Short mmCIF file of C-alpha atoms in Angstrom, two decimals:
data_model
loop_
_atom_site.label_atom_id
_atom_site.label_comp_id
_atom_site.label_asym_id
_atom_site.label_seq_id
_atom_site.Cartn_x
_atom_site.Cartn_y
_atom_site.Cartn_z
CA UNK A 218 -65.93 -8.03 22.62
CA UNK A 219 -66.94 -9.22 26.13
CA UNK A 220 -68.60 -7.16 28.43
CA UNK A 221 -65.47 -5.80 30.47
CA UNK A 222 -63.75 -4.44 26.99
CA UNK A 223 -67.13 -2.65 26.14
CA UNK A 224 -67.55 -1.14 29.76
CA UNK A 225 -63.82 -0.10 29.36
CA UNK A 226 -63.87 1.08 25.90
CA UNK A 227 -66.97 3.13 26.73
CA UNK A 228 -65.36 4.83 29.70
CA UNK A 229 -62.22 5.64 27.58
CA UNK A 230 -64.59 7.45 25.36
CA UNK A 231 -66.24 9.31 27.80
CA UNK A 232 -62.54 10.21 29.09
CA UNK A 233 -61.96 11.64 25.90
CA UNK A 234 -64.62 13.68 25.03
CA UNK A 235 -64.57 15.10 29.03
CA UNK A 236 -61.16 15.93 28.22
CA UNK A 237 -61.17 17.41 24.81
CA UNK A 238 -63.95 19.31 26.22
CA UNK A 239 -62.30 21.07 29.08
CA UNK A 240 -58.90 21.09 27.11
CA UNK A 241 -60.38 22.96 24.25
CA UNK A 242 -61.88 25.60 27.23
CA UNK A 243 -59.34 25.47 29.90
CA UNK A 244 -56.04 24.19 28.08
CA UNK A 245 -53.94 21.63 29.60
CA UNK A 246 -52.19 23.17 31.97
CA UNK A 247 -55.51 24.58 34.29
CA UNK A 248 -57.24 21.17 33.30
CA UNK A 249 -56.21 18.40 36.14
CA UNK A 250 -56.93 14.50 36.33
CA UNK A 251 -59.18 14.98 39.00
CA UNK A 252 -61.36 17.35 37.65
CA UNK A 253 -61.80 14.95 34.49
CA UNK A 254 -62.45 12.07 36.29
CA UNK A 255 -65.28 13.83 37.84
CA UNK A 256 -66.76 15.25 34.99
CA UNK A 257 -66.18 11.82 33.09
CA UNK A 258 -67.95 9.88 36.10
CA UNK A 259 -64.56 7.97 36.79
CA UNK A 260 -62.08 7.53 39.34
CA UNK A 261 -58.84 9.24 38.73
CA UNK A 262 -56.98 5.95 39.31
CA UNK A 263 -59.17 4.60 36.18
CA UNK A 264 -57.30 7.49 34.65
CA UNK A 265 -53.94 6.28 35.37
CA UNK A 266 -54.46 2.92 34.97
CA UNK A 267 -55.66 3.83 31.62
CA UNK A 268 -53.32 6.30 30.32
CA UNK A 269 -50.48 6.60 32.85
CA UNK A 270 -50.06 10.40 32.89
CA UNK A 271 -52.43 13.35 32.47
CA UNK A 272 -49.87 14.24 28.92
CA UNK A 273 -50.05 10.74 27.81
CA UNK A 274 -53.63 11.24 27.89
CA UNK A 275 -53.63 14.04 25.80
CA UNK A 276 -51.69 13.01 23.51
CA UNK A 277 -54.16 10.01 22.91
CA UNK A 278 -56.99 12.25 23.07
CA UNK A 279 -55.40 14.17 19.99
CA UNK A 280 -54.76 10.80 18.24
CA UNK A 281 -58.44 9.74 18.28
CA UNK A 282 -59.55 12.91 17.86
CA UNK A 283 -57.73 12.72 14.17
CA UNK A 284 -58.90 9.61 13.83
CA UNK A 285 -62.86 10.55 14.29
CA UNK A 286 -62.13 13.09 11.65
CA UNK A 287 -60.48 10.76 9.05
CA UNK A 288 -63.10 8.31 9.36
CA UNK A 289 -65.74 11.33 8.76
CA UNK A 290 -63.72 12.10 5.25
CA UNK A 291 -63.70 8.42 4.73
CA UNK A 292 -67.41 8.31 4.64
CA UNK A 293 -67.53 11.37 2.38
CA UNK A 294 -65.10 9.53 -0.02
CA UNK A 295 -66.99 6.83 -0.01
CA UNK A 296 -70.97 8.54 -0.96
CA UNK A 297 -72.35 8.78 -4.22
CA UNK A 298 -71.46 11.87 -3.63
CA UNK A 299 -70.00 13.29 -7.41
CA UNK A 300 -66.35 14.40 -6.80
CA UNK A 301 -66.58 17.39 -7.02
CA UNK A 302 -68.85 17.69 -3.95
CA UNK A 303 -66.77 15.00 -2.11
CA UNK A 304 -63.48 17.71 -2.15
CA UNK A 305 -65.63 20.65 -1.23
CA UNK A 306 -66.89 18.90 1.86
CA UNK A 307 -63.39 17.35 2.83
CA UNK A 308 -61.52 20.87 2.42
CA UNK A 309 -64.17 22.60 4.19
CA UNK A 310 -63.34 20.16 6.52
CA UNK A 311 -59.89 20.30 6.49
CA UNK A 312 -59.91 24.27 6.55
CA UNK A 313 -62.04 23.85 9.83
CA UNK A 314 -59.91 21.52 11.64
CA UNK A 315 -56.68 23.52 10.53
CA UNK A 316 -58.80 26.25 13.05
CA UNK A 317 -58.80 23.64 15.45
CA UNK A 318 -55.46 22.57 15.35
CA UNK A 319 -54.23 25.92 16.07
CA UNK A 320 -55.90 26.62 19.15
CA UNK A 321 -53.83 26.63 21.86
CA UNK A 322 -55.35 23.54 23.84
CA UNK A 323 -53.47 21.50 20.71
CA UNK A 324 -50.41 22.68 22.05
CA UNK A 325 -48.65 20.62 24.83
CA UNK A 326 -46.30 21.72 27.33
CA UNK A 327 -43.03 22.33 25.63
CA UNK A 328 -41.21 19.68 27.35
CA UNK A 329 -43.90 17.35 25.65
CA UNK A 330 -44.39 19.47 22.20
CA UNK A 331 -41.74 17.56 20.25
CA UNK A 332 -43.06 14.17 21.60
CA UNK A 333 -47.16 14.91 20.35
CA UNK A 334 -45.28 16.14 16.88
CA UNK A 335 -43.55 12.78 16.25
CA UNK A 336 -46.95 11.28 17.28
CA UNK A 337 -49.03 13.57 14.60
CA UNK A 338 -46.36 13.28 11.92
CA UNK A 339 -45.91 9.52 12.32
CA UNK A 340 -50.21 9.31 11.99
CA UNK A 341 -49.77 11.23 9.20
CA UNK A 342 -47.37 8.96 7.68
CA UNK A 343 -49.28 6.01 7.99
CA UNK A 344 -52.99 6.89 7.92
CA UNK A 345 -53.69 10.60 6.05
CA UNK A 346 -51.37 9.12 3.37
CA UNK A 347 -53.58 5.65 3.17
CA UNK A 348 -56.55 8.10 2.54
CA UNK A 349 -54.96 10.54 0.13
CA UNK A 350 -53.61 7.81 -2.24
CA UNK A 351 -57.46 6.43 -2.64
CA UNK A 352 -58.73 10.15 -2.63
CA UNK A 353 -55.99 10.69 -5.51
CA UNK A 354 -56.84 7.68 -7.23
CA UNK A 355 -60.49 8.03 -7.81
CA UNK A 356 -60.07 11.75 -8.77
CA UNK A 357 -58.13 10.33 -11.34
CA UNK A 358 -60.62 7.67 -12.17
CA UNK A 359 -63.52 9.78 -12.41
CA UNK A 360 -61.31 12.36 -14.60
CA UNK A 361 -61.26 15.29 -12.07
CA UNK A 362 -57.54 14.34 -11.74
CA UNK A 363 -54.73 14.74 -14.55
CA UNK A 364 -53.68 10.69 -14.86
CA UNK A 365 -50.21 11.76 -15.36
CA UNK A 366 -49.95 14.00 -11.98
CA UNK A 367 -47.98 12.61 -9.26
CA UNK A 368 -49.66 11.79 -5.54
CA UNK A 369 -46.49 13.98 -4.12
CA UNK A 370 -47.48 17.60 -6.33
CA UNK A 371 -51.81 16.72 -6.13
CA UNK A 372 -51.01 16.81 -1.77
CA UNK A 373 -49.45 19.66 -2.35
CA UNK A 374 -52.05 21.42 -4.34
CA UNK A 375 -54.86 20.21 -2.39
CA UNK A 376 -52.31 21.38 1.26
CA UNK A 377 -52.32 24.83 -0.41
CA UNK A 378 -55.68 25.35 -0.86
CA UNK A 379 -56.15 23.83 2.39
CA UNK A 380 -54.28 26.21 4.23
CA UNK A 381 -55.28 29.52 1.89
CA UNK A 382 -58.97 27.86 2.78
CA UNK A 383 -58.00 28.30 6.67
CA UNK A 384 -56.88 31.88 6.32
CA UNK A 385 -59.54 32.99 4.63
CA UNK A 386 -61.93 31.33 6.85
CA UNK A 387 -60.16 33.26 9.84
CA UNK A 388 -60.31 36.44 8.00
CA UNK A 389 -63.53 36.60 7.00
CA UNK A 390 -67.19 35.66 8.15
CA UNK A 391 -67.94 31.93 8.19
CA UNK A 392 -71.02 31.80 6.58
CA UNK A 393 -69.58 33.84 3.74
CA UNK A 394 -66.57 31.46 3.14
CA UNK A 395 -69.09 28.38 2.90
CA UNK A 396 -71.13 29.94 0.30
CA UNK A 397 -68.14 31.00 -1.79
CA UNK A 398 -66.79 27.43 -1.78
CA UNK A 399 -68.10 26.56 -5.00
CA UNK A 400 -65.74 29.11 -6.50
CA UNK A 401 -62.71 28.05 -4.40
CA UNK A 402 -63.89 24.07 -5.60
CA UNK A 403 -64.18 25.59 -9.14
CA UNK A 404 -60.38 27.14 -8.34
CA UNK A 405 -58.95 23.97 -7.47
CA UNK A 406 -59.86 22.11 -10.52
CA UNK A 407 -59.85 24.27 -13.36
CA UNK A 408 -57.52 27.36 -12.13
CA UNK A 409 -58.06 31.20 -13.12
CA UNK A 410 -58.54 29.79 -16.90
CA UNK A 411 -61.84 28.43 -15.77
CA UNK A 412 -61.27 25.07 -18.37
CA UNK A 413 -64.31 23.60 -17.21
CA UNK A 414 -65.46 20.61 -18.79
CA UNK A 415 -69.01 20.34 -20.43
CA UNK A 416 -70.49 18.34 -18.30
CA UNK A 417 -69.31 19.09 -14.25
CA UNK A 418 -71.27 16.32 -12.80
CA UNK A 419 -70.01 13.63 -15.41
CA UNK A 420 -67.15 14.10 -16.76
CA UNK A 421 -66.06 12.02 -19.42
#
């Protein structure tokens, strides 16, 4: 990478994070270009050169948004981290950017709702499938995982809990849900039966 493509690239970041900034405080629609390219320490032509309109902008603010967070579960799934912990820290995760997703700066003006959906589901498609196949596989490897259970019923398990995770992380005080993850972990795995195995930190 030359020296134009890292001055670029690091102005495009500084677009985004200006812009999820005031987005996630403002929402789009009191947000303008100008008032990002001041805060980002850019013209607002650099803007348009860049990204064409203030919703195409958006949209790719969303998109590398997602993609900061998949490469953060990425490097969980990767740790020595046992398995066990590696799930607790991704749903956690997961519960807390279901939060996120909700607010209402995620949601586009409706003439440009259906276009940022395509764009999500499509990423989802492609990349958060990529991840859950490996996240499925070595869950299955390391015996946390029934061999025999499909990729299509373990998403939607893990969606389930996901989304329970979210509500109850709404409902209830923060610091209250994180400590009581170790139950919701011990939920996921071995159900209301509690068949835990005799060793939790290597199975067999």
């Amino acid at each position: 990478m030359n020296g134009f493509e890292r001055r670029k690239n690091k102005k495009i970041e500084q677009i985004y994070h200006v812009s999820f900034e005031l987005f996630s405080k403002h929402g789009f629609q009191k947000v303008s270009v100008n008032e990002i390219a001041h805060k980002a320490k850019v013209s607002p032509a650099t803007i348009y050169n860049y990204f064409g309109t203030k919703e195409q902008l958006y949209t790719d603010m969303v998109v590398n948004w997602m993609d900061k967070q998949l490469e953060h579960y990425e490097e969980i799934l990767d740790s020595t981290r046992s398995f066990p912990e590696k799930t607790r820290e991704i749903m956690l995760l997961e519960a807390q950017n279901l939060k996120m997703l909700s607010n209402e700066f995620l949601k586009p003006p409706s003439s440009e709702f259906s276009e940022l959906v395509q764009t999500m589901e499509a990423y989802s498609e492609q990349k958060v499938a990529g991840f859950f196949m490996k996240f499925v596989a070595l869950g299955k490897q390391e015996g946390y995982i029934q061999r025999t259970q499909t990729e299509e019923m373990t998403k939607l398990y893990f969606t389930m809990f996901k989304n329970e995770l979210g509500r109850y992380w709404e409902a209830s005080d923060q610091q209250r849900a994180t400590q009581n993850m170790d139950q919701w972990i011990k939920l996921f795995f071995y159900g209301l039966a509690g068949q835990e195995r005799n060793n939790w930190e290597n199975p067999v």
